[in-house]
Coordinates of C-alpha atoms and ligand atoms in Angstrom, one line a residue:
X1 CA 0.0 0.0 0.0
X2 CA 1.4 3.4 -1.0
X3 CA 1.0 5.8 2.0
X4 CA -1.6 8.0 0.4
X5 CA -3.7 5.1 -1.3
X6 CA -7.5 5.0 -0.2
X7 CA -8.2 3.1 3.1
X8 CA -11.7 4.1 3.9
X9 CA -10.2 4.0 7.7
X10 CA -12.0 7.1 8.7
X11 CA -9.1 7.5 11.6
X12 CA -6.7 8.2 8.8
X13 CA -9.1 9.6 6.5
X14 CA -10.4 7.9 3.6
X15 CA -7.7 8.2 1.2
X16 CA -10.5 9.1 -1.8
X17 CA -10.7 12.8 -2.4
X18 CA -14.0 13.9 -1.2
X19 CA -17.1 15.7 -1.6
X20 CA -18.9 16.7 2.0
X21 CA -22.5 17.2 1.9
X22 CA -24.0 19.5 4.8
X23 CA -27.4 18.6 5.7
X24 CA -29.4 21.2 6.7
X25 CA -32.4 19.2 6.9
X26 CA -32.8 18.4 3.3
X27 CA -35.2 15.6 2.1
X28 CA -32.6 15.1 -0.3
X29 CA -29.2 14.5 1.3
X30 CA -28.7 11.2 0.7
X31 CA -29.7 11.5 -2.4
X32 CA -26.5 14.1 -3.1
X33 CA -24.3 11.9 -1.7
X34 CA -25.4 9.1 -4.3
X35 CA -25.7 11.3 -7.2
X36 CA -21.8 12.6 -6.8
X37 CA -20.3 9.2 -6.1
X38 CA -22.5 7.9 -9.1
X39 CA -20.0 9.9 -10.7
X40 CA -17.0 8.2 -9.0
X41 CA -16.1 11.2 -6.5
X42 CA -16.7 10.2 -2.8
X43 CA -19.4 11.4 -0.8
X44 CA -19.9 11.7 2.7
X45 CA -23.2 13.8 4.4
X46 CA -22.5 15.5 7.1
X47 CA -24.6 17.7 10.2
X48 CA -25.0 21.7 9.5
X49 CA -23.6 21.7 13.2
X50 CA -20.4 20.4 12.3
X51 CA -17.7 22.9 13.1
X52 CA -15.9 24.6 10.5
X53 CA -12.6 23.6 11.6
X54 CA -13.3 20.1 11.5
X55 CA -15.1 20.3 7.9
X56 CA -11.8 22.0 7.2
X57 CA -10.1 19.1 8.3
X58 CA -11.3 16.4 6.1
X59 CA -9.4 18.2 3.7
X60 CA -12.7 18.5 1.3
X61 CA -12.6 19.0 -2.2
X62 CA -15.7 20.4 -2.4
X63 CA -18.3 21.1 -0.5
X64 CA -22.1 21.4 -1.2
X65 CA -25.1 22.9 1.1
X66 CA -28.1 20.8 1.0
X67 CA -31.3 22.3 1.0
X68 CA -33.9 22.6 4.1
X69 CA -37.3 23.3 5.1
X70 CA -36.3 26.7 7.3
X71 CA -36.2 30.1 5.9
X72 CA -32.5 31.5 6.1
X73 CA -33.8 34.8 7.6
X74 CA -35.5 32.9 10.4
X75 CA -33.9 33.4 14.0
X76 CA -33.6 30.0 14.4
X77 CA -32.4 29.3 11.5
X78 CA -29.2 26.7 10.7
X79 CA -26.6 28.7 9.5
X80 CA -22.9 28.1 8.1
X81 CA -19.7 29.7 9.3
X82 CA -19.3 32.1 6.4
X83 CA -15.5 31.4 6.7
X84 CA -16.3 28.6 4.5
X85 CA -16.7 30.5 1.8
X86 CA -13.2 31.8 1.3
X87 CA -11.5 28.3 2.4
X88 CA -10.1 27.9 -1.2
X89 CA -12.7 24.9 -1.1
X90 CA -15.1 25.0 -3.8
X91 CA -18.9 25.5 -3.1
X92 CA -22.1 24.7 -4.5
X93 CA -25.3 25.4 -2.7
X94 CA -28.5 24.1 -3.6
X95 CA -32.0 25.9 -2.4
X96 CA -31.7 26.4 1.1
X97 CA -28.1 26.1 0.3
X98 CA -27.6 29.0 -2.4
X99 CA -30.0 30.9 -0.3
X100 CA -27.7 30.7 2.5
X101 CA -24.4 31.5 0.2
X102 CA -27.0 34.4 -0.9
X103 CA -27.4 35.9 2.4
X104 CA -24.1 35.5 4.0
X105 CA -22.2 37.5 1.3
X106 CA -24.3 40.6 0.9
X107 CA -27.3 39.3 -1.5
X108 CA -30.6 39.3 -0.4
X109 CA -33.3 36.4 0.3
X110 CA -36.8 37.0 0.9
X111 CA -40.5 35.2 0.5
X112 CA -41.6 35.9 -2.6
X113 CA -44.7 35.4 -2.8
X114 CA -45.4 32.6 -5.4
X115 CA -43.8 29.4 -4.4
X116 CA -43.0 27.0 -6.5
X117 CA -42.9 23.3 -6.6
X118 CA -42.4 20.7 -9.2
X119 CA -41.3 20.8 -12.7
X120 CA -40.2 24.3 -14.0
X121 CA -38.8 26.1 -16.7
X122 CA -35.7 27.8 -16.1
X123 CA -34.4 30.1 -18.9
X124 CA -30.7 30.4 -18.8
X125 CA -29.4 33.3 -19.7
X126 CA -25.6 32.5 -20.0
X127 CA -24.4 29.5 -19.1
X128 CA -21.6 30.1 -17.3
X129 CA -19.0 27.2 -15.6
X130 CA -22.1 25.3 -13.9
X131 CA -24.6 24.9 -16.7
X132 CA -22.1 25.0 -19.8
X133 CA -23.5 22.7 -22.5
X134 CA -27.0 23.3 -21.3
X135 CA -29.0 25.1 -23.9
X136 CA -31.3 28.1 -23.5
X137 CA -33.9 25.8 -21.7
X138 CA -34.1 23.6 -19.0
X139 CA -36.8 21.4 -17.3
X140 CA -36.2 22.0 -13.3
X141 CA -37.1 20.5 -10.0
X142 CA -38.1 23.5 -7.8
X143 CA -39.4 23.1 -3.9
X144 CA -38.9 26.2 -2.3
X145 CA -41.2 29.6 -0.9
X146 CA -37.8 31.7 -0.6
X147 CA -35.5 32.7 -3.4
X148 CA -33.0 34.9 -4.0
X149 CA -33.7 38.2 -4.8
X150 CA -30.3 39.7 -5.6
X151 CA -27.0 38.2 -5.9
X152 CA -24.3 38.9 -4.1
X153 CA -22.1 41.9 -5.5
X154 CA -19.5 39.8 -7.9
X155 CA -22.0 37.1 -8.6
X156 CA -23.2 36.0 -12.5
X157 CA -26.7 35.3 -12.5
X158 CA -26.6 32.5 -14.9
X159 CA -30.7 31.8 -15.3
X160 CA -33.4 32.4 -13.8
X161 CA -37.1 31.4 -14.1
X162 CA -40.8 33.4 -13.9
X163 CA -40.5 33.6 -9.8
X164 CA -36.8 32.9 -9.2
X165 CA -34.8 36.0 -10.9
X166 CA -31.3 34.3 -9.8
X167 CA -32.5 30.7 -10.1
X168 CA -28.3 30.2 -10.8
X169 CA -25.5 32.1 -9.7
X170 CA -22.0 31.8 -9.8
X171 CA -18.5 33.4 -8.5
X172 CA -16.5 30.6 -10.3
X173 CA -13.0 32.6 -9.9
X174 CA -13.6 32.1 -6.2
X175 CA -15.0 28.8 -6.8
X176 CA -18.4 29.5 -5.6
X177 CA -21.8 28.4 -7.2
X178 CA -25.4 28.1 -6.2
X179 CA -29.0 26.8 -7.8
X180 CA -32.1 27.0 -6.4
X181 CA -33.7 24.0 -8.5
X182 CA -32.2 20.5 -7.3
X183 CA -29.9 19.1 -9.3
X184 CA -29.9 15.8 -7.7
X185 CA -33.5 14.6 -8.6
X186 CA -34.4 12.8 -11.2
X187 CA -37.0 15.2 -12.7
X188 CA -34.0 17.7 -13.1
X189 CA -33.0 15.7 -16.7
X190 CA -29.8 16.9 -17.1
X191 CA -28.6 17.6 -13.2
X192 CA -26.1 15.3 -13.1
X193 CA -24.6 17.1 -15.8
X194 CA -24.8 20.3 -13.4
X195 CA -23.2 18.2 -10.7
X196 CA -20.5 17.6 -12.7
X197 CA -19.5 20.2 -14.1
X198 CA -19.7 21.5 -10.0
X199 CA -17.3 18.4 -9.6
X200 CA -14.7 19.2 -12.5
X201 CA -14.1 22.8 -10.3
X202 CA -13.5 20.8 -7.7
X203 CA -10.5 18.9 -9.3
X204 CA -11.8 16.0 -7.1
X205 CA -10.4 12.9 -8.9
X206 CA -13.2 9.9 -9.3
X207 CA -11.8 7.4 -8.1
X208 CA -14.9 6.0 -6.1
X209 CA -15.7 3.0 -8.3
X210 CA -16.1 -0.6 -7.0
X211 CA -12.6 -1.8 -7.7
X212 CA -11.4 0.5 -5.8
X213 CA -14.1 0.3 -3.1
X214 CA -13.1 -3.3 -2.9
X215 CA -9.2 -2.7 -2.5
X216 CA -9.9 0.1 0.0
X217 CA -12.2 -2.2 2.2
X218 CA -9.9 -5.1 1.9
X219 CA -6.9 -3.6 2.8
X220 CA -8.9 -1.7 6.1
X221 CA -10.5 -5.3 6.8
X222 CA -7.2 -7.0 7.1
X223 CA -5.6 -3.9 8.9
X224 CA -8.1 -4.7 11.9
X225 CA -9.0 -8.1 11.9
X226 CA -5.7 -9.2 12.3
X227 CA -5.2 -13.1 12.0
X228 CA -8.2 -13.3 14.3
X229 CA -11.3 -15.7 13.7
X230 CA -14.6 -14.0 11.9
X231 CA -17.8 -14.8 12.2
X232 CA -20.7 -13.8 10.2
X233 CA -24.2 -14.9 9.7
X234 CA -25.7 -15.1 6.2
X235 CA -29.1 -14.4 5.9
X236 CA -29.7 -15.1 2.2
X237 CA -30.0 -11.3 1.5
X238 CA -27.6 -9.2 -0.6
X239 CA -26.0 -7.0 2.4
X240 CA -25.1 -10.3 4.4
X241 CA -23.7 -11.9 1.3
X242 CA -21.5 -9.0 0.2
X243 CA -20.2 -8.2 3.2
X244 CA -19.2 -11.9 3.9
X245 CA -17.8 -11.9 0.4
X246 CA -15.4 -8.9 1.2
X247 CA -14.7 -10.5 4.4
X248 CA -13.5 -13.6 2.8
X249 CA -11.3 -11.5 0.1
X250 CA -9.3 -10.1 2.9
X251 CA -9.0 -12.7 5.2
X252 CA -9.8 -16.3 3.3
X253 CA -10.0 -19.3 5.9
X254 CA -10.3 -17.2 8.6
X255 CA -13.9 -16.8 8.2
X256 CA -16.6 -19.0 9.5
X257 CA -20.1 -18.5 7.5
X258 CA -23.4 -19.6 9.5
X259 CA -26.8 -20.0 7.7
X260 CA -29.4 -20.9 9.5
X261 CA -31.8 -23.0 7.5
X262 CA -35.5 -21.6 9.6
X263 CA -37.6 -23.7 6.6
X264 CA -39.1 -20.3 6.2
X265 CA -37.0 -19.5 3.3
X266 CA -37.9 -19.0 -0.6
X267 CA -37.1 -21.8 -3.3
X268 CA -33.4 -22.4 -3.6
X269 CA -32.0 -20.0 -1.3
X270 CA -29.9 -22.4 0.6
X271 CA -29.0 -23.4 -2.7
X272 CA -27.8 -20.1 -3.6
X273 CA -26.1 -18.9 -0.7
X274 CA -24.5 -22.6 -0.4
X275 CA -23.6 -22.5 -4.4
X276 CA -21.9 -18.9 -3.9
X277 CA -20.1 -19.5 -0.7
X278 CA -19.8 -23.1 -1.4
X279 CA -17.0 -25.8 -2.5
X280 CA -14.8 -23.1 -4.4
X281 CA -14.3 -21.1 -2.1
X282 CA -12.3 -21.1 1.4
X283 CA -15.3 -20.2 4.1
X284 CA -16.4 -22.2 6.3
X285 CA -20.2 -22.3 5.4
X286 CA -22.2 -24.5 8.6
X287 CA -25.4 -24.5 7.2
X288 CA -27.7 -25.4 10.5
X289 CA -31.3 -27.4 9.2
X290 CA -33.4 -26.3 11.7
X291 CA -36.8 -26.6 9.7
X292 CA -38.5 -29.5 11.9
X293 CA -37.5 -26.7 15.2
X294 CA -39.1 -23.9 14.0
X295 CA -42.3 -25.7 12.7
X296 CA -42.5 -27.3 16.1
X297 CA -42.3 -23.8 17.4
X298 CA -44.8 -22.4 15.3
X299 CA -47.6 -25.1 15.4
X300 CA -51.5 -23.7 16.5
X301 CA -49.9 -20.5 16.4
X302 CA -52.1 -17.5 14.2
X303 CA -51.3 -14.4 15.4
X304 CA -48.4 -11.8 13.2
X305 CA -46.7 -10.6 16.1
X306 CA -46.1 -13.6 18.0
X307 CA -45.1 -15.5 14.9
X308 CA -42.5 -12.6 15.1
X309 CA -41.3 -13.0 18.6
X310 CA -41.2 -17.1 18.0
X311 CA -38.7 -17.0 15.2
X312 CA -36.4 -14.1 16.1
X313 CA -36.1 -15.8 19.3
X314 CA -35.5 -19.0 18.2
X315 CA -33.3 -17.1 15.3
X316 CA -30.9 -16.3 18.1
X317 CA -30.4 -19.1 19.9
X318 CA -29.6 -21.7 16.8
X319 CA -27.2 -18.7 15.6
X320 CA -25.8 -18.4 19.4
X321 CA -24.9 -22.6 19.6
X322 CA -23.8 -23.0 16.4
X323 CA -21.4 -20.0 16.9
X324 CA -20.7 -21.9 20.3
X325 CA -20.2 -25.1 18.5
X326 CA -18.0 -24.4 15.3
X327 CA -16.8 -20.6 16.0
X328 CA -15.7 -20.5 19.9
X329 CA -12.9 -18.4 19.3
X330 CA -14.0 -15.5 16.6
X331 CA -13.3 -12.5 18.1
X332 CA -15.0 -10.5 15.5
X333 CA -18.8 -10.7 14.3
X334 CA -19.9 -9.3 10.3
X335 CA -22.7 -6.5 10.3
X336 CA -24.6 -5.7 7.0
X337 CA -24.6 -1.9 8.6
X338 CA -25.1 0.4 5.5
X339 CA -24.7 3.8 4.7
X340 CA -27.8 5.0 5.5
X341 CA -28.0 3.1 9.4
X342 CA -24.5 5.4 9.9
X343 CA -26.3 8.5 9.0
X344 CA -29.7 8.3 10.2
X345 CA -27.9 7.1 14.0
X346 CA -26.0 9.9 13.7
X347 CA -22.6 8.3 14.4
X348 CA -21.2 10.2 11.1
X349 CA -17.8 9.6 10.5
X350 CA -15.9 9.7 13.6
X351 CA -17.7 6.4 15.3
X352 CA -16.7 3.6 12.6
X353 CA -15.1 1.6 15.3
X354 CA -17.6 0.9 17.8
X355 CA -17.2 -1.7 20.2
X356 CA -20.3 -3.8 20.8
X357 CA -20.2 -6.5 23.6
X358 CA -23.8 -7.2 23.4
X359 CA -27.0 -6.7 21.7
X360 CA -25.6 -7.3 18.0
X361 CA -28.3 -8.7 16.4
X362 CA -29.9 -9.6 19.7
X363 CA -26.9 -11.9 21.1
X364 CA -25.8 -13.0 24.5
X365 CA -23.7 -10.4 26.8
X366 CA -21.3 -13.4 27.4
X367 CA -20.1 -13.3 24.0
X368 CA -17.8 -10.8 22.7
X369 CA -17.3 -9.5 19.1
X370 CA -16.1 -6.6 18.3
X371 CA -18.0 -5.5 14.9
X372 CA -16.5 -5.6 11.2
X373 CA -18.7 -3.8 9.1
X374 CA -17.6 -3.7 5.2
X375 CA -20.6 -1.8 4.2
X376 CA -20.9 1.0 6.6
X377 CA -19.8 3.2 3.4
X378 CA -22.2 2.2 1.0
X379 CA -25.5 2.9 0.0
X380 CA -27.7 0.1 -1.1
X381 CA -27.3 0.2 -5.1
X382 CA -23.2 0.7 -4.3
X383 CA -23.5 -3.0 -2.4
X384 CA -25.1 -4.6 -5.2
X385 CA -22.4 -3.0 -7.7
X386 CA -19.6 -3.9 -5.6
X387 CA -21.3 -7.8 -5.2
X388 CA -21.6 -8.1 -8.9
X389 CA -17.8 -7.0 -8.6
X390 CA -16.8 -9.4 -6.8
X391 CA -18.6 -12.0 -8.8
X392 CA -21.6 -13.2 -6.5
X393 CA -24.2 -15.0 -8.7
X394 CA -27.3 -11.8 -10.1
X395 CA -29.8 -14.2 -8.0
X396 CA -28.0 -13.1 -4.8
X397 CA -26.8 -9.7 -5.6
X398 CA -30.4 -8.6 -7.0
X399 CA -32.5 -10.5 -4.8
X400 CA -35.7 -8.4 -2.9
X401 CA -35.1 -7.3 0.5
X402 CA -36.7 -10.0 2.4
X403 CA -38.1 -10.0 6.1
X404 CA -36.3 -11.8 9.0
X405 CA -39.5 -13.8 9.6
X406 CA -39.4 -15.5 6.3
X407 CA -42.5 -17.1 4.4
X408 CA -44.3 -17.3 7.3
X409 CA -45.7 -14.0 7.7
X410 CA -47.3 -14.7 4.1
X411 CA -48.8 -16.9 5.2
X412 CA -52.2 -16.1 7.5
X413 CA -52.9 -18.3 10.2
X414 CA -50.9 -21.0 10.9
X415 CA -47.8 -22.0 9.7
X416 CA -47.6 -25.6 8.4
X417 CA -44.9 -28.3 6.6
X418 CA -48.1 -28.3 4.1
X419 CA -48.8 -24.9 3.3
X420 CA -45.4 -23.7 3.2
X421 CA -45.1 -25.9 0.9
X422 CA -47.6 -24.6 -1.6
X423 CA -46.8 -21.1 -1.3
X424 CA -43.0 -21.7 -2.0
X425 CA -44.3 -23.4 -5.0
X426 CA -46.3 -20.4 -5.7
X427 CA -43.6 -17.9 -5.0
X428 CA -41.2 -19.9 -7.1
X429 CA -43.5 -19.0 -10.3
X430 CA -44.2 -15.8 -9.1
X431 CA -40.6 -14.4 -9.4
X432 CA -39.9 -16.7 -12.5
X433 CA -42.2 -14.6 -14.2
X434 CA -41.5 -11.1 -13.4
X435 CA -38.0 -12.4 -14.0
X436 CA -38.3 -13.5 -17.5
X437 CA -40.7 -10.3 -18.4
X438 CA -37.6 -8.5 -17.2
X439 CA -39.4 -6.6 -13.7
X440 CA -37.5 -8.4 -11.4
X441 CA -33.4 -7.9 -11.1
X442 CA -31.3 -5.5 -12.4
X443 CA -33.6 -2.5 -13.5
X444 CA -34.0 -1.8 -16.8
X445 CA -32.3 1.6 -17.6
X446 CA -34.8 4.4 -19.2
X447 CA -33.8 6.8 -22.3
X448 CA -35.3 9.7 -19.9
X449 CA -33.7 8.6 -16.4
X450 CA -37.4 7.9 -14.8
X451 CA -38.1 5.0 -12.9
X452 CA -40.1 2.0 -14.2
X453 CA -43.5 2.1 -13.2
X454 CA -43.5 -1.7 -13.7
X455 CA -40.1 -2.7 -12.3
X456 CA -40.8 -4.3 -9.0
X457 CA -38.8 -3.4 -5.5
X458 CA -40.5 -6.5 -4.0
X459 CA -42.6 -9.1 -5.9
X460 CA -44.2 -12.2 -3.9
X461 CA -47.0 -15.0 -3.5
X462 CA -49.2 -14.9 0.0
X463 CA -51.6 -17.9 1.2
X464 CA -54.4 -16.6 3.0
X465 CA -56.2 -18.9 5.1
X466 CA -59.5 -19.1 3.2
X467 CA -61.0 -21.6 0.6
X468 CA -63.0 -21.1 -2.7
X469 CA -64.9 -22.9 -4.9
X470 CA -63.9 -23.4 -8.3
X471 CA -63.7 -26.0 -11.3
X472 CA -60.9 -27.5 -13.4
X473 CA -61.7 -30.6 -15.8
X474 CA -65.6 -30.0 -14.8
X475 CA -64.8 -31.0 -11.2
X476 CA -65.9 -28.7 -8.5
X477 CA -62.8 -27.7 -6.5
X478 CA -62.8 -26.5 -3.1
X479 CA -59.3 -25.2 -2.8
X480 CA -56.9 -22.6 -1.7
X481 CA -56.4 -18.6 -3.4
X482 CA -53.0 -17.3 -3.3
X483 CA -52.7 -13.4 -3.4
X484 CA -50.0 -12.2 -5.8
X485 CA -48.2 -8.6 -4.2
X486 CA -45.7 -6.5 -6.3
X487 CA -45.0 -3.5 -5.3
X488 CA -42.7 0.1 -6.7
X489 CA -40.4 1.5 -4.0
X490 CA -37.5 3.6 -3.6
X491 CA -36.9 2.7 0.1
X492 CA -40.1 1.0 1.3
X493 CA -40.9 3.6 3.1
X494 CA -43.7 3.9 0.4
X495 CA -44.7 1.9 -1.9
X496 CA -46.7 1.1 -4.6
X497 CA -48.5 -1.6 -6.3
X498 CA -46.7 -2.5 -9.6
X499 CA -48.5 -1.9 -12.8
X500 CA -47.6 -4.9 -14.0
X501 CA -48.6 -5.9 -17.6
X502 CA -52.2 -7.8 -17.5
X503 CA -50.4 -11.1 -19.8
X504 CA -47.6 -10.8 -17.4
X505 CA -50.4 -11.7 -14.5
X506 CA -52.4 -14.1 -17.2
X507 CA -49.5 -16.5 -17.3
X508 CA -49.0 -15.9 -13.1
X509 CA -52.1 -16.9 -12.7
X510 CA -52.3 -20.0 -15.4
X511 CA -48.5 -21.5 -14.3
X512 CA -49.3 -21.6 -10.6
X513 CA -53.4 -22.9 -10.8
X514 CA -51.6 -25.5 -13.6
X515 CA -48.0 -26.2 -10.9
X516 CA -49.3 -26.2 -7.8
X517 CA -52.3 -28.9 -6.6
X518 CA -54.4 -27.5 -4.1
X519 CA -54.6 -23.8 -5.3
X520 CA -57.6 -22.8 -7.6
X521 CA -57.6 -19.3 -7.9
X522 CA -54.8 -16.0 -7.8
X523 CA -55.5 -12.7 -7.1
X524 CA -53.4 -9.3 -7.4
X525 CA -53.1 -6.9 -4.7
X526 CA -53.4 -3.2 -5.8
X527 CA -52.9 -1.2 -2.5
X528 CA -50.2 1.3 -2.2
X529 CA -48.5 1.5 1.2
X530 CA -49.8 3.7 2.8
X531 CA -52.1 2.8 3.9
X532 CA -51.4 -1.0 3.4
X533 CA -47.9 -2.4 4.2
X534 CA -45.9 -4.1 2.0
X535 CA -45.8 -7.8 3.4
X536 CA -49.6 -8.9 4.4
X537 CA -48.4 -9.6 8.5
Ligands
LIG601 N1 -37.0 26.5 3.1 C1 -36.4 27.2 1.9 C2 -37.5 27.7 1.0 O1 -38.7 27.5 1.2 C3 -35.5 26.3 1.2 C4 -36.3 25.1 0.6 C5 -35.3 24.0 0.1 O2 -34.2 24.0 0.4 N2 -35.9 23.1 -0.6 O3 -37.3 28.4 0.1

C-alpha cells in the first residue's frame, strides 16, 4: 500500500478525495451523496452543526449545502460559518443552500410570494461554468417559498425562471456556485450534468468505483481483523452476502459463514447462498437445518406478532450454539450496517469503530465481538455493484429485500410443513415470471432517467387462510387462493402496487393454478402503502 492510497479508515481519513455534503435538513441529502459518487467522486453527508474547523479538516474538495425546510432569515435558522466561503474549497449550494451563500455575502433572500414546486422552466441566460453545455432551456425541480432576490455583489446570475430572478448564480473565480432547483432529482433531466461540471471545479479525482471500493475495504478489513477468527451470519440477502464476500477476500480461511436454515426461506435460497459461498471457495459455510424446530415452534400459532417473537427468538439461539459449536474463538462478528443506518444514528464519520459487547443482532452479553462492518460506506445500489464486482451469482446480488421472519408472515394463520409448501411453489412462479418479463433484477435503464412504473422493489405469493370454490376438468374444486403482491419503491418507506402488464399476470395466474395442486384461484393486490404495508403480516 502506497501511504496516500485510499483506506476508507476514517481515523486516517479515507484516502478518496472527497465531496462533503452538509445537511441542513434536506429531504434530499442522501440522495446528493449518491448522485456525486454515481459519478465516482466520494461522498460523505454530514450535520449543518459540524464545526468549520473540522469540515476544514477532512481536507474537502468540495463542498455542497443541501437544501432545508427553514427560511435563512428565520432566527432559528441553521446557519454556516461564512468562513467557509473563502477556504479555497469549492462551493455549491443548492436551495436552502444557495439561499444561505446568498445571504451570508451581501445578497438578499426573501419570501416571494409565489412558491414553486415541481417541474419548472428555467431560462438560462448565460451558461456560465455550472450549466455550460446546457442550452437556452431547462426542465427544473423547484421546492422552495424563498429565493434569492439579488445576488451577491460579484455574482453571475446565470438563469433564472418566472418567480426565481437568480434561479443560478456563480463566482466561479472564487470557486463558488449556487441553484435554487435540485440538481440531484431525477426530474432535473440533465442535473447530473450540473453536478459535474460542479465536480470538475472541484479537481476532485473519481476514483470512487467498485474496484477500488473493494481494494480500499480489503486492505482496512485485514488492517483490523488481524489473524483473528470471523464470524458472520448469512441471511440469504444481498447485504449479508457482500459483506461476507469482502470478508472472505481479505481474510480467506479465517472466516466462518453460519446459515441458519429456519424452513421459512424461498425456493433455492440455501441453494444459492451454499452454491456462492460453497465448494470453491475457502469459508467455512455451517449451514444449520433447523426446519423440523421452527415448525415445532410455530404449530397452533395465528397471530403476526407472536409468529415474530417465535422465530427471532429462536433465530438467536440456533445462531448463538452453532457459533458456540463451530466458532468459539471469533473474536469478531460481520454486520450488514449500511450507509444510511451510519447516517440516520448519527454516528457520522468519527464512530466507525464501535465496540459492541452485546446486543448485536440480539446476542448474548457473554459473547464478545467486536463488529466488522464492510458496508458502513455504502448505500444500497453501491453494495449490489460492488457484489456483482466481486462476482456473487445476479440471484444473490439482485435478490428483494426479504423480512427476518421468512415465508411465514405470508402466510395467515398457521404455519404448516403443508402450506409452506404450496406457497414456496407459488412464489417460485411468481418471481420466475417477473423475471423472464424483465421486472424483477437488475432494473431496466430508461432513455429519460425515470423510474419503471412496472419494475418491481419487491414481488411475492401470499396464502391466505381461506378456501374457494372453483372448477378444473368439470370437477368442482374447493381449494386454496393465493394473493399475488408486487409493489414500486425507492426505500419501502412507500410503496406502490406494480402496474404490472395484465399477460404478465395471465400466465402468473395459469402456471401456478396448472403447478401447484391445491390452489384454484390468484389474485393481485393493488394497494399502495400507505395505507397497506408491503408484506400482508
Ligand atoms: N426553506 C427554503 C424555502 O422554502 C428552502 C427550501 C429548500 O431548500 N428546498 O425556500
Amino acid at each position: 500500500m502506497t501511504p496516500n492510497a485510499p483506506t476508507l479508515s476514517p481515523d486516517a481519513g479515507t484516502g478518496f478525495d472527497t465531496v462533503l455534503v452538509v445537511d441542513f435538513g434536506a429531504q434530499y441529502a442522501q440522495v446528493i451523496a449518491r448522485r456525486v459518487r454515481e459519478l465516482h467522486v466520494y461522498s460523505e453527508i454530514v450535520p449543518a452543526s459540524t464545526p468549520f474547523e473540522e469540515l476544514l479538516a477532512r481536507r474537502p474538495a468540495g463542498i455542497i449545502l443541501s437544501g432545508g425546510p427553514a427560511s435563512v432569515y428565520a432566527d432559528d435558522a441553521p446557519a454556516i460559518d461564512p468562513r467557509v466561503f473563502d477556504a479555497g474549497v469549492p462551493v455549491l449550494g443548492i436551495c436552502y443552500g444557495q439561499q444561505l451563500m446568498a445571504q451570508a455575502l451581501g445578497g438578499e433572500v426573501a419570501r416571494t410570494g409565489t412558491s414553486e414546486f415541481g417541474r419548472t422552466e428555467l431560462a438560462i441566460r448565460e451558461p456560465g461554468a455550472l450549466l455550460d453545455g446546457l442550452g437556452a432551456r431547462q426542465t427544473v425541480w423547484m421546492s422552495h417559498n424563498d429565493a434569492v432576490r439579488a445576488a451577491p455583489p460579484g455574482f453571475r446570475v446565470t438563469a433564472a425562471t418566472d418567480d426565481s430572478p437568480a434561479a443560478a448564480f456563480e463566482a466561479p473565480e472564487r470557486g463558488l456556485f449556487g441553484v435554487q432547483f435540485h440538481p440531484e432529482v431525477s426530474h432535473t433531466p440533465r442535473g447530473l450534468d450540473v453536478l459535474a461540471s460542479f465536480l470538475a471545479r472541484t479537481g476532485a479525482r473519481p476514483t470512487w468505483t467498485s474496484h477500488s471500493v473493494i481494494e480500499a475495504s480489503v486492505e482496512r478489513i485485514r488492517e483490523q481483523v488481524g489473524d483473528a477468527t470471523v464470524l458472520c451470519g448469512l441471511s440469504g440477502g444481498v447485504d449479508s452476502a457482500v459483506a461476507a464476500a469482502l470478508v472472505e477476500k481479505a481474510v480467506g480461511s479465517q472466516l466462518t459463514c453460519v446459515l441458519v436454515d429456519h424452513g421459512l426461506l424461498r425456493e433455492g435460497e440455501v441453494a444459492d447462498v451454499q452454491q456462492a459461498f460453497g465448494a470453491h471457495s475457502d469459508v467455512r459455510l455451517i449451514t444449520v437445518d433447523a426446519r423440523e424446530r421452527f415448525l415445532a415452534l410455530l404449530e397452533g400459532v395465528e397471530d403476526p406478532e407472536e409468529k415474530r417473537k417465535r422465530i427471532g427468538g429462536e433465530f438467536i439461539r440456533v445462531f448463538e450454539e452453532a457459533a458456540r459449536t463451530h466458532a468459539s474463538d471469533a473474536g469478531f462478528l460481520v454486520q450488514g450496517t449500511l450507509y444510511p443506518d451510519v447516517i440516520e444514528s448519527g454516528e457520522g464519520h468519527a464512530a466507525a469503530t464501535i465496540k459492541s459487547h452485546h446486543n448485536v443482532g440480539g446476542l448474548p452479553e457473554d459473547m464478545d465481538f467486536d463488529l466488522v462492518e464492510p458496508l458502513r460506506w455504502l448505500f444500497k445500489d453501491e453494495v449490489r455493484r460492488v457484489g456483482e464486482e466481486l462476482g456473487l451469482p445476479p440471484e444473490l446480488v439482485w435478490r428483494q429485500p426479504f423480512p427476518g421472519p421468512g415465508l411465514a408472515v405470508r402466510i395467515i394463520g398457521e404455519v404448516t410443513g403443508q402450506r409452506l409448501d404450496l406457497l414456496r411453489r407459488a412464489d417460485a412462479i411468481v418471481r420466475a415470471e417477473l423475471r423472464r418479463a424483465g421486472l424483477e433484477g437488475p432494473p431496466r435503464p430508461r432513455p429519460d432517467g425515470q423510474a419503471d412504473p412496472e419494475h418491481v422493489w419487491q414481488a411475492f405469493a401470499v396464502l391466505p387462510a381461506i378456501r374457494s370454490v372453483g372448477v378444473q376438468g368439470d370437477e368442482r374444486t374447493y381449494g386454496h387462493p393465493v394473493i399475488v403482491r408486487a409493489v414500486t419503491s425507492e426505500d419501502a418507506m412507500t410503496a406502490d402496487f406494480a402496474r404490472i402488464d395484465w399477460d404478465v399476470l395471465e400466465r402468473i395466474a395459469t402456471r401456478v393454478i396448472n403447478g401447484v395442486p391445491g390452489i384454484n384461484r390468484v389474485a393481485y393486490d393493488i394497494t399502495s402503502k400507505p395505507p397497506g404495508t408491503i408484506e400482508w403480516e
